[in-house]
XYZ file of C-alpha atoms in Angstrom:
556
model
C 6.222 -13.159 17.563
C 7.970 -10.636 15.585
C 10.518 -8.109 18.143
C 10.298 -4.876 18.861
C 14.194 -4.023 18.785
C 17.026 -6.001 16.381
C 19.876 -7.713 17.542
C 21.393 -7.805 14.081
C 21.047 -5.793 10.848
C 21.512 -7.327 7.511
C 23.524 -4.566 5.640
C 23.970 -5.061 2.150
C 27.203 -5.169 1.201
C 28.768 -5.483 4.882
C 27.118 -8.271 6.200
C 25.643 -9.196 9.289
C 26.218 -6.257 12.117
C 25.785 -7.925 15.892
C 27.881 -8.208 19.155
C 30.446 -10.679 19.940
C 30.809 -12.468 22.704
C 32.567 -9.920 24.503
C 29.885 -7.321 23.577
C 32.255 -6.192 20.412
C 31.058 -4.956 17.379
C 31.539 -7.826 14.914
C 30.430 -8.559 11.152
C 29.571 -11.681 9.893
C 29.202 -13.184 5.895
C 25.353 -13.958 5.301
C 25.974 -17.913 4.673
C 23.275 -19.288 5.451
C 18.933 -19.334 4.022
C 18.446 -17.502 7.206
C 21.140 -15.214 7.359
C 19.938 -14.796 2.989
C 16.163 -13.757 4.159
C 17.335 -10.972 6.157
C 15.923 -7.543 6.169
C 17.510 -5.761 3.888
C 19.303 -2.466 5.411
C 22.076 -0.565 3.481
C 24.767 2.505 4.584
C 23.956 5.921 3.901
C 27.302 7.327 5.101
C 30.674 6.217 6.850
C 31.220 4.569 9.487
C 31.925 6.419 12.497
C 34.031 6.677 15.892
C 31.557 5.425 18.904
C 30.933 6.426 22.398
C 32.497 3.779 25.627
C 29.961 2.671 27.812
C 29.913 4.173 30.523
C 29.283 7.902 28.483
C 26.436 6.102 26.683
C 25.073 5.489 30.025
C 25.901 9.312 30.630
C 24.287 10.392 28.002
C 21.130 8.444 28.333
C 20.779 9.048 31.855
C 20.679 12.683 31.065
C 18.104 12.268 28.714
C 15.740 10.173 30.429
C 16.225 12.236 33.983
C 13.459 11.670 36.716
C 12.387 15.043 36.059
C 11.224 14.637 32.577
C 8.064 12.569 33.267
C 5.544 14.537 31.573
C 7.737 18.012 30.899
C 6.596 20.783 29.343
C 8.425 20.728 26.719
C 5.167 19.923 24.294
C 4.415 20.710 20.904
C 1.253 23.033 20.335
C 0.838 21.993 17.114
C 0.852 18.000 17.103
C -1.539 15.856 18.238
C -0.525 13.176 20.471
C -2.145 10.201 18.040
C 0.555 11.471 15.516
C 3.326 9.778 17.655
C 1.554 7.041 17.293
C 1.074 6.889 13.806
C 4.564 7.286 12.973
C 5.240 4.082 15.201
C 2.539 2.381 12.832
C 4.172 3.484 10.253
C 7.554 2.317 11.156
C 6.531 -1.018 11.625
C 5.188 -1.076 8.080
C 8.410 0.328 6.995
C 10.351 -2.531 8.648
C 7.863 -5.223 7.876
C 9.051 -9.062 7.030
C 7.080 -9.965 4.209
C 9.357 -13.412 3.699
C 8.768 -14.831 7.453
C 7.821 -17.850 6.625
C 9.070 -21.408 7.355
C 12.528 -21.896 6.365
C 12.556 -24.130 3.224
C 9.288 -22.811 1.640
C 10.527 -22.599 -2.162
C 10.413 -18.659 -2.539
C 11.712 -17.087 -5.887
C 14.927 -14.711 -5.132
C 12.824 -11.743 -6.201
C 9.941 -12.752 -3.846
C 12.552 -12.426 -1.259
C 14.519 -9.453 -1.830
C 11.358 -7.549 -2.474
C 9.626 -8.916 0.829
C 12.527 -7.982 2.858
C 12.491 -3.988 1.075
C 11.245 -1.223 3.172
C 8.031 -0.584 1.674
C 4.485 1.907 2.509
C 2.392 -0.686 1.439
C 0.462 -1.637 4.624
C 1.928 -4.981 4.833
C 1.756 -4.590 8.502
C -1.856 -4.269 7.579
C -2.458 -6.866 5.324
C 0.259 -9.845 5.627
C 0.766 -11.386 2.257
C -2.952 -11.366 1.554
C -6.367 -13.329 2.067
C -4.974 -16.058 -0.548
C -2.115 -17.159 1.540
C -2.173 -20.035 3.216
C -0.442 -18.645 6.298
C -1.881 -15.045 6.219
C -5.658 -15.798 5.849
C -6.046 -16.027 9.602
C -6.063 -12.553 9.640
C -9.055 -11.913 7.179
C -13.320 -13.300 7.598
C -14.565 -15.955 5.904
C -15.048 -13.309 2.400
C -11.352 -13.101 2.032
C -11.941 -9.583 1.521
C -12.852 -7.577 4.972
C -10.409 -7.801 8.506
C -10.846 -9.303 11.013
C -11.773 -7.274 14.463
C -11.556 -7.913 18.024
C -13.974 -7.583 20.812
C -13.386 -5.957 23.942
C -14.282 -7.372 27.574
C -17.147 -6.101 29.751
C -15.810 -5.037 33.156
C -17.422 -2.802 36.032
C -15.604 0.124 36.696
C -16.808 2.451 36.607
C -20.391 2.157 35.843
C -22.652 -0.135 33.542
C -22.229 1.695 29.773
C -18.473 -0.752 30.306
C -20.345 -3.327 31.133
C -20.420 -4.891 27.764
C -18.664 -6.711 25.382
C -17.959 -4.051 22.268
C -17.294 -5.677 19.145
C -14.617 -3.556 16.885
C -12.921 -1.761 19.498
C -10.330 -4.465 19.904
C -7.616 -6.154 18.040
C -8.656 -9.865 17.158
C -6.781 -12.319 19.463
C -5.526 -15.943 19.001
C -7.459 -17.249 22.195
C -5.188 -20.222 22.088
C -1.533 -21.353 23.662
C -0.146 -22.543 26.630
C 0.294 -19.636 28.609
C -2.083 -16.184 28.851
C 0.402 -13.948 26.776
C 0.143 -16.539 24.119
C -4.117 -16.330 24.104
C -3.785 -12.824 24.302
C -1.813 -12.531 21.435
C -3.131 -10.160 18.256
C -3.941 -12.176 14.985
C -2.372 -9.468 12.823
C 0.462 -9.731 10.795
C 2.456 -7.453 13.151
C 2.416 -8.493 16.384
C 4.560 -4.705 17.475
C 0.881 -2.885 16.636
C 0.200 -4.471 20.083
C 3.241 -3.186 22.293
C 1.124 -0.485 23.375
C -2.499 0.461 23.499
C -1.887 3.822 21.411
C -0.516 1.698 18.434
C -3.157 -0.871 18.801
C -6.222 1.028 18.706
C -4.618 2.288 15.463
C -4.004 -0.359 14.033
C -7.713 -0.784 14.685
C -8.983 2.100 12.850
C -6.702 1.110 9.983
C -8.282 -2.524 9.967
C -11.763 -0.674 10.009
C -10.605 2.455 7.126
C -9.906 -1.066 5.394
C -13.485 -2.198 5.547
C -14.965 0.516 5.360
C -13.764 1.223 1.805
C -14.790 -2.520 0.893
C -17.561 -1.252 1.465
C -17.465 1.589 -0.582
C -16.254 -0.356 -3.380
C -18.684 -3.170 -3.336
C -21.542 -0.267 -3.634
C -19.661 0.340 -7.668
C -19.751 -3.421 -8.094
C -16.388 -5.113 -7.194
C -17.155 -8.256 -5.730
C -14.667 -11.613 -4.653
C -10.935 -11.096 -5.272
C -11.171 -7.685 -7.493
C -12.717 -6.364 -4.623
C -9.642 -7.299 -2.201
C -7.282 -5.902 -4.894
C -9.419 -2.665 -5.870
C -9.590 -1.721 -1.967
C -5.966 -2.355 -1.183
C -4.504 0.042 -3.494
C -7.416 2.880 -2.859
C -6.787 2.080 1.222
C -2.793 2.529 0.466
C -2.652 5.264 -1.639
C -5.160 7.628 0.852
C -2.490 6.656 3.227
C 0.610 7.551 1.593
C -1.576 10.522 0.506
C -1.830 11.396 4.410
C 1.607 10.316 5.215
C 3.155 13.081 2.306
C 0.450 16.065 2.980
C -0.445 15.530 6.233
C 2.144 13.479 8.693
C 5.638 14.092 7.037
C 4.964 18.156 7.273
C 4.026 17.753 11.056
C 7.612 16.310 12.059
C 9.993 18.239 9.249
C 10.335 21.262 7.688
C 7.976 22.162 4.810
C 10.871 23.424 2.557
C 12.718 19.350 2.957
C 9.517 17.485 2.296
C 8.453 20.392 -1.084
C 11.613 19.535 -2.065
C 11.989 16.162 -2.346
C 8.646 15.107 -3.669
C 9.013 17.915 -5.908
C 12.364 17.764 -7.540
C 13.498 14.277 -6.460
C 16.098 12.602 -3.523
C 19.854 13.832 -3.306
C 21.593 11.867 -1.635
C 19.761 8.661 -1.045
C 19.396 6.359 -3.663
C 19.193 9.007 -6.427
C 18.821 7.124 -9.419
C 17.632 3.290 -9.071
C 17.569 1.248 -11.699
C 14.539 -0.365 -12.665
C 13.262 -3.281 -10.810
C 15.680 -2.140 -7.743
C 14.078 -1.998 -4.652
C 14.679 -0.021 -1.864
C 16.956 -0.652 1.275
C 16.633 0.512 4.597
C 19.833 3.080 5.842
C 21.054 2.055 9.302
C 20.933 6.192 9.356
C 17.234 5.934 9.372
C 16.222 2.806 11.110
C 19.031 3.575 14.097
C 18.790 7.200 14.550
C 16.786 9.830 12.283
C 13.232 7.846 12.590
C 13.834 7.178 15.964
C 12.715 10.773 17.016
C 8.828 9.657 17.890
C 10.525 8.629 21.207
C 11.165 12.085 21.885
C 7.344 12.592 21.195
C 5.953 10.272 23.730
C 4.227 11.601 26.608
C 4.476 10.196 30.272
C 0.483 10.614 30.447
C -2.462 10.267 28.541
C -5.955 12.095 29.072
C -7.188 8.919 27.359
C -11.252 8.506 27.685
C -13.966 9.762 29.758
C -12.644 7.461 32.193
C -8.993 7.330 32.675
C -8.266 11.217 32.639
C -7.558 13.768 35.176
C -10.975 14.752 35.827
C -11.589 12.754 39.080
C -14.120 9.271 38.765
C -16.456 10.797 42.117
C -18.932 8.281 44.534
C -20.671 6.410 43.927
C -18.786 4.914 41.550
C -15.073 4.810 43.335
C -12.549 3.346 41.991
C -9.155 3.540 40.135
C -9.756 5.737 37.450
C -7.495 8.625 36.800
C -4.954 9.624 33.655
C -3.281 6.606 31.628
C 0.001 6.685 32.233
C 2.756 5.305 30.009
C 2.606 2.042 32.482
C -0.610 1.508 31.952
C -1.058 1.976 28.286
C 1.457 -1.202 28.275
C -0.397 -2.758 30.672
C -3.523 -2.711 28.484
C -1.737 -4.821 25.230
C -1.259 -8.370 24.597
C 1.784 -8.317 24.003
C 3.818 -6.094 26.657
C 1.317 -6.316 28.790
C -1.654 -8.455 30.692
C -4.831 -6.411 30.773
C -4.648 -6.284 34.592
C -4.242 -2.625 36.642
C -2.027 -2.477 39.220
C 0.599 -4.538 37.148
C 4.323 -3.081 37.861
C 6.985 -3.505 35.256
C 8.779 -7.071 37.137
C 4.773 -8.377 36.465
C 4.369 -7.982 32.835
C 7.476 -9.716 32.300
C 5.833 -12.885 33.550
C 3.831 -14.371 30.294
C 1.150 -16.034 32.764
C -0.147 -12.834 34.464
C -3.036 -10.767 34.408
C -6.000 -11.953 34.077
C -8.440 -10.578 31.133
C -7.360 -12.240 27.545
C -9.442 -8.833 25.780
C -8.795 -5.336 25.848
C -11.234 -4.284 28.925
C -14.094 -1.961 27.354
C -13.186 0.848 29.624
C -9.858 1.124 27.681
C -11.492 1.790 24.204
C -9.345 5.023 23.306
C -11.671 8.149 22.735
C -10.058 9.482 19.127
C -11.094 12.771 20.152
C -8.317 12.910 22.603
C -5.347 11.886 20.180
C -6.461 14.077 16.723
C -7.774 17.490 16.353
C -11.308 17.781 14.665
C -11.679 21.579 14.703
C -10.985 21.447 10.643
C -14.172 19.746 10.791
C -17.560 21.565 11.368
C -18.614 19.087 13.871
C -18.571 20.428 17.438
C -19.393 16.960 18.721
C -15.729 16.042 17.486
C -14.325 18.576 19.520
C -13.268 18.106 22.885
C -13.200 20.709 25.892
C -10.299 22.786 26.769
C -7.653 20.663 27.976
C -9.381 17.220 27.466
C -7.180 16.562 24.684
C -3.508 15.528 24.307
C -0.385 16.827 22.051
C 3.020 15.689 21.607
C 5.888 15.942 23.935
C 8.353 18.752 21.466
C 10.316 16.331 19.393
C 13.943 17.444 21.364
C 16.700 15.645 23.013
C 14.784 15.065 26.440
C 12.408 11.950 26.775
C 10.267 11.089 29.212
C 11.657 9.415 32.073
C 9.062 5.790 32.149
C 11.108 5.198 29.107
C 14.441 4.764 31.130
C 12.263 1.302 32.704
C 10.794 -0.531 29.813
C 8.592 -3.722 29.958
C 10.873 -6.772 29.324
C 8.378 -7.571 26.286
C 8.880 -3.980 24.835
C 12.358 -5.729 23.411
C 11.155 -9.395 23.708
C 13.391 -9.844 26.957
C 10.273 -11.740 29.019
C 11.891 -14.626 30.726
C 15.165 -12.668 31.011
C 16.408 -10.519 33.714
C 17.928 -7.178 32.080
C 20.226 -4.685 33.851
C 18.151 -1.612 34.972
C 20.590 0.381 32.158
C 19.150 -2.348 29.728
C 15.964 -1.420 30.359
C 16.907 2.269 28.942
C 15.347 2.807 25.951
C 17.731 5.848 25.518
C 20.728 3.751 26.196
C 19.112 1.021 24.030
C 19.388 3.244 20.685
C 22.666 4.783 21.738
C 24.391 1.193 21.653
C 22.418 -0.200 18.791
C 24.198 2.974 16.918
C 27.664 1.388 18.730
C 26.941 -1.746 17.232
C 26.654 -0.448 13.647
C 29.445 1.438 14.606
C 26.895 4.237 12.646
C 28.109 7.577 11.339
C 28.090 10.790 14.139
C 25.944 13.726 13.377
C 29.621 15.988 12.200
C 30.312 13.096 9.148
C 26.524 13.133 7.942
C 25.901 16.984 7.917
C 29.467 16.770 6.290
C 28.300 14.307 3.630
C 25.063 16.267 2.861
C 26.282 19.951 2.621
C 25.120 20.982 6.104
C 26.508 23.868 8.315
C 27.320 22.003 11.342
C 26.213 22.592 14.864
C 28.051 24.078 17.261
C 29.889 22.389 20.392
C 27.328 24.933 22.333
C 24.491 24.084 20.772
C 25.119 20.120 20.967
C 26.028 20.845 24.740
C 23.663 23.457 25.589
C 20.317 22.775 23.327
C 17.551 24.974 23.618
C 15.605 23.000 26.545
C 15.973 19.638 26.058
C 18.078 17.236 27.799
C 21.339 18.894 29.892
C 24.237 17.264 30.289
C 25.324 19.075 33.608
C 26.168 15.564 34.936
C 28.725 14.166 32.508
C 32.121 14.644 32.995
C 34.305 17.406 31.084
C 36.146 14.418 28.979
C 32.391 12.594 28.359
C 31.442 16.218 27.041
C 34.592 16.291 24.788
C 33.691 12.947 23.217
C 29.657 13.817 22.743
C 30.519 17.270 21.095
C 33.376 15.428 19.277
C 31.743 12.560 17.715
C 28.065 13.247 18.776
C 25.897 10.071 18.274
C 23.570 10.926 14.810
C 20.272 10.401 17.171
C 21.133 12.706 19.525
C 22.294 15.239 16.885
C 19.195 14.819 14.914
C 17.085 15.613 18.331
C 18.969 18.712 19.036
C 18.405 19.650 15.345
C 14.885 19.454 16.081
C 15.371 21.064 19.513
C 17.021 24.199 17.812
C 14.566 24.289 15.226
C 11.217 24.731 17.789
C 10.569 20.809 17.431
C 10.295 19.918 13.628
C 13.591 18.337 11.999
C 16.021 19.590 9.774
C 18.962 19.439 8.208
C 20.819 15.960 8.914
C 17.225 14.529 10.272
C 14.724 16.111 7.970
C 16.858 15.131 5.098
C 16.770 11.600 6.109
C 13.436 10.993 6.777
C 11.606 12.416 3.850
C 14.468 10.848 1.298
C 13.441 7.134 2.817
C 9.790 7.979 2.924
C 9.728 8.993 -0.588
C 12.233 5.991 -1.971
C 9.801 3.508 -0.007
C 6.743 5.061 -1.480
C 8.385 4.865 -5.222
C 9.916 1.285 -4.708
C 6.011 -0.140 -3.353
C 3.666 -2.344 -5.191
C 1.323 0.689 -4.849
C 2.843 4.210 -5.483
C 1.646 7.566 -5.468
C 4.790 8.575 -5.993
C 4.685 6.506 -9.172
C 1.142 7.433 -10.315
C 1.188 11.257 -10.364
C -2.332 11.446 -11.435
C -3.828 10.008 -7.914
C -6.283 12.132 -6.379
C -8.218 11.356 -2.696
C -11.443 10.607 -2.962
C -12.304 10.363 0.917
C -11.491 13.859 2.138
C -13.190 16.704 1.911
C -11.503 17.675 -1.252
C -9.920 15.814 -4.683
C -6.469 17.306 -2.532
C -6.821 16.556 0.728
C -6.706 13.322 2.693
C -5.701 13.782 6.617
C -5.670 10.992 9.544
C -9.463 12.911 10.720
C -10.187 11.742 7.276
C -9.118 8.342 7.606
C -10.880 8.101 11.158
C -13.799 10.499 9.967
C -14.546 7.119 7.109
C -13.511 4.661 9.703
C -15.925 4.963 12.378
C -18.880 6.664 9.997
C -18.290 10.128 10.998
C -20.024 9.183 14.287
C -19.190 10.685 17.653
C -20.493 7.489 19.328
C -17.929 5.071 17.309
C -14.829 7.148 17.945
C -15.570 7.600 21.186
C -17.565 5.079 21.989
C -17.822 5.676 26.109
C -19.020 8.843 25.597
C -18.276 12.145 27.550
């Protein structure tokens, strides 16, 4: 099972980044086949002067505080599915193409370009129907996904009593203990680490199909007709990602400009046959802001909402809380309500092995349909759900993760450990990373101010930290706490340092895949309403056949 969070980074050049025994940052020579098949990450800027302990603990206290669990603080503008997508999409970013057993003869290319950040899918699609490892993951016509079905339960009426084929992630049903059965048979196991990302995953493993389909109709058939669909299915979604996803989360000017006149600072001029790295900037702190997106509640289905479930059908019901949408996974969680966080660390609870059919997500609820003339799409006033305002203030069920959330089941982590605020501020420690001052240095960028990094415009406040813990944040403030309050300052969308970032990786990992819009110039969608446009409605509009009934299946 593949973890959510790294202990290491491979950074070329460096070496291996980690702890030492004493909880030191400490680099290591990549001697060894597994050290060599690595991920391969790289350094955008210098190395930079950290923050102690116990004001990382500060810090991340202050932005996790009890009062932020479902602030105000949202975006008007972004649907909530959108933080969702971007944690799809970072998994694909950061996917292992090379995990396989140690000693498999692999050429040195194979490798290096399996461990590149790439937007190929490959979170999607392993290493193909072909492979002897990876073909688990497709039906018997090597070409089509495989899809899970969902369990029948009761609650809270008989339209969930039924198995649903399609609406689930396909499972291993197999292994010694219930986590293991419940496991996803997808080449990412992080699509399951919460029932957001799964269910997306599932539309993507339907979009997939779906345009098999469509292809088959102009007569591709066998392995043309895995290879045709790929690069249609992967260049709609780099398509989306550029017009559609990217322009959501950073300023309109950063994203023109790069995939207009080129990168500037990152990677500028590759040689051929290079392929892309992954900077520690990005992995550790820039693409890290969909945390600040995540909401502490969910109006999630007809069912779990905050419209009240009324006699005579009582029961549970009510709005999907952070909790629960781990609960309802296979891997964080066990398919059981009423499961507290000290319960899904224990691999043999729960008792389902299937996503429960009252949990199918209504799509509705997550993306906005008004562009589409279908007021069956559109949900009432208030049914639906946005973003939290990308800022410096997260909601506070992320300061008490899941164990499984950073493959810690079967340990016993410090609540502070459980932090995923103070989990990204000491990854950043560990790579000893570059503060916010050096990198808006480095690219030309008026700095911010001490007020602004103390103050912000609404996000976290650091009231509680001492005047010397102050000193050092406004000093050498951490680059993902910068990059929030960049955001923060700019009414949610980042800029400067952040923006920068972000759209520079995006485009190098579009240019360095196997399948490149950024490459082929001419590519046009031709699943949206228009030869320009391609959207995630689009993608879910093909996916479920345009019918109400498939993306929200449950009904109203």
């Amino acid at each position: 099972m593949k973890r959510h969070s790294r202990d290491t980074f491979f950074v070329v050049g460096e070496g291996v980044l980690s702890f030492d025994a004493q909880g030191k940052p400490t680099t290591t020579p990549p001697t060894t086949l597994e050290e060599m098949r690595r991920f391969r990450f790289s350094r955008l800027g210098p190395k930079g002067t950290q923050l102690d302990e116990a004001t990382r603990t500060a810090l991340a206290s202050a932005m996790t505080s009890a009062g932020a669990t479902d602030p105000d603080s949202v975006s008007p503008t972004i649907p909530a599915g959108f933080t969702y997508l971007g944690q799809f999409v970072d998994h694909d970013l950061t996917m292992d193409r090379t995990a396989v057993a140690l000693g498999q003869e692999v050429t040195v290319d194979d490798l290096i370009q399996g461990r590149s950040p790439a937007l190929d899918l490959d979170s999607l699609y392993g290493r193909g129907p072909l492979d002897s490892h990876d073909k688990i993951f497709y039906a018997a016509d090597g070409v089509k996904l495989k899809t899970g079905t969902t369990s029948a339960t009761t609650f809270p009426d008989q339209k969930v009593n039924v198995d649903l084929e399609g609406f689930d992630l396909p499972r291993s049903g197999a292994g010694s203990t219930k986590a293991d059965r419940r496991a996803p048979l997808i080449p990412d196991s992080r699509n399951d680490e919460n029932l957001p990302v799964a269910q997306t995953h599932g539309a993507f493993i339907r979009f997939h199909n779906r345009v098999a389909d469509e292809m088959a109709m102009k007569g591709f058939s066998g392995p043309p007709l895995f290879i045709v669909t790929r690069q249609q299915v992967v260049k709609h979604y780099q398509w989306m990602l550029r017009t559609d996803f990217l322009p959501r989360i950073v300023d309109q000017a950063i994203v023109e400009d790069v995939f207009t006149n080129g990168r500037r600072h990152f990677d500028v001029s590759p040689r051929p046959g290079d392929q892309p790295t992954m900077p520690i900037e990005f992995s550790v702190a820039s693409y890290r802001l969909g945390h600040s997106m995540v909401r502490g509640a969910y109006q999630w289905n007809r069912v779990f909402n905050t419209v009240p479930i009324v006699p005579p059908t009582p029961g549970p019901g009510g709005i999907a809380t952070l909790l629960l949408l781990f609960t309802f996974t296979g891997v964080n969680g066990n398919f059981t309500p009423g499961s507290t966080v000290p319960v899904l660390d224990d691999p043999n609870s729960g008792g389902p092995e299937r996503l429960p059919t009252n949990w199918i997500v209504d799509f509705r609820r997550l993306y906005d349909f008004g562009a589409v003339n279908r007021p069956d799409l559109v949900v009432r006033a208030g049914a639906g759900n946005v973003t939290k305002k990308i800022d410096t203030l997260l909601v506070n069920p992320l300061a008490d993760l899941p164990a499984g959330s950073f493959a810690g089941r079967g340990t016993n982590p410090t609540d502070i450990q459980r932090n995923l605020a103070f989990r990204n501020l000491t990854r950043a420690f560990m790579v000893q990373l570059a503060t916010g001052q050096q990198m808006a240095q480095l690219f030309g960028v008026k700095p911010l101010t001490r007020d602004q990094i103390i103050t912000g415009s609404g996000g976290a406040s650091l009231s509680t930290l001492t005047d010397a813990q102050k000193d050092a944040v406004a000093t050498n403030t951490p680059l993902w706490f910068y990059i929030l309050r960049e955001a923060e300052l700019n009414g949610g969308r980042l800029t400067g340092v952040g923006g920068r970032i972000v759209v520079e990786v995006f485009h190098r990992a579009m240019e360095g895949s196997n399948i490149s819009i950024v490459r082929d110039r001419g590519f046009r969608p031709s699943f949206g309403p228009d030869a320009n446009t391609f959207r995630m409605i689009d993608l879910l509009l093909l996916a479920f056949e345009g019918k109400a009934e498939l993306l929200n299946p449950l009904g109203d």
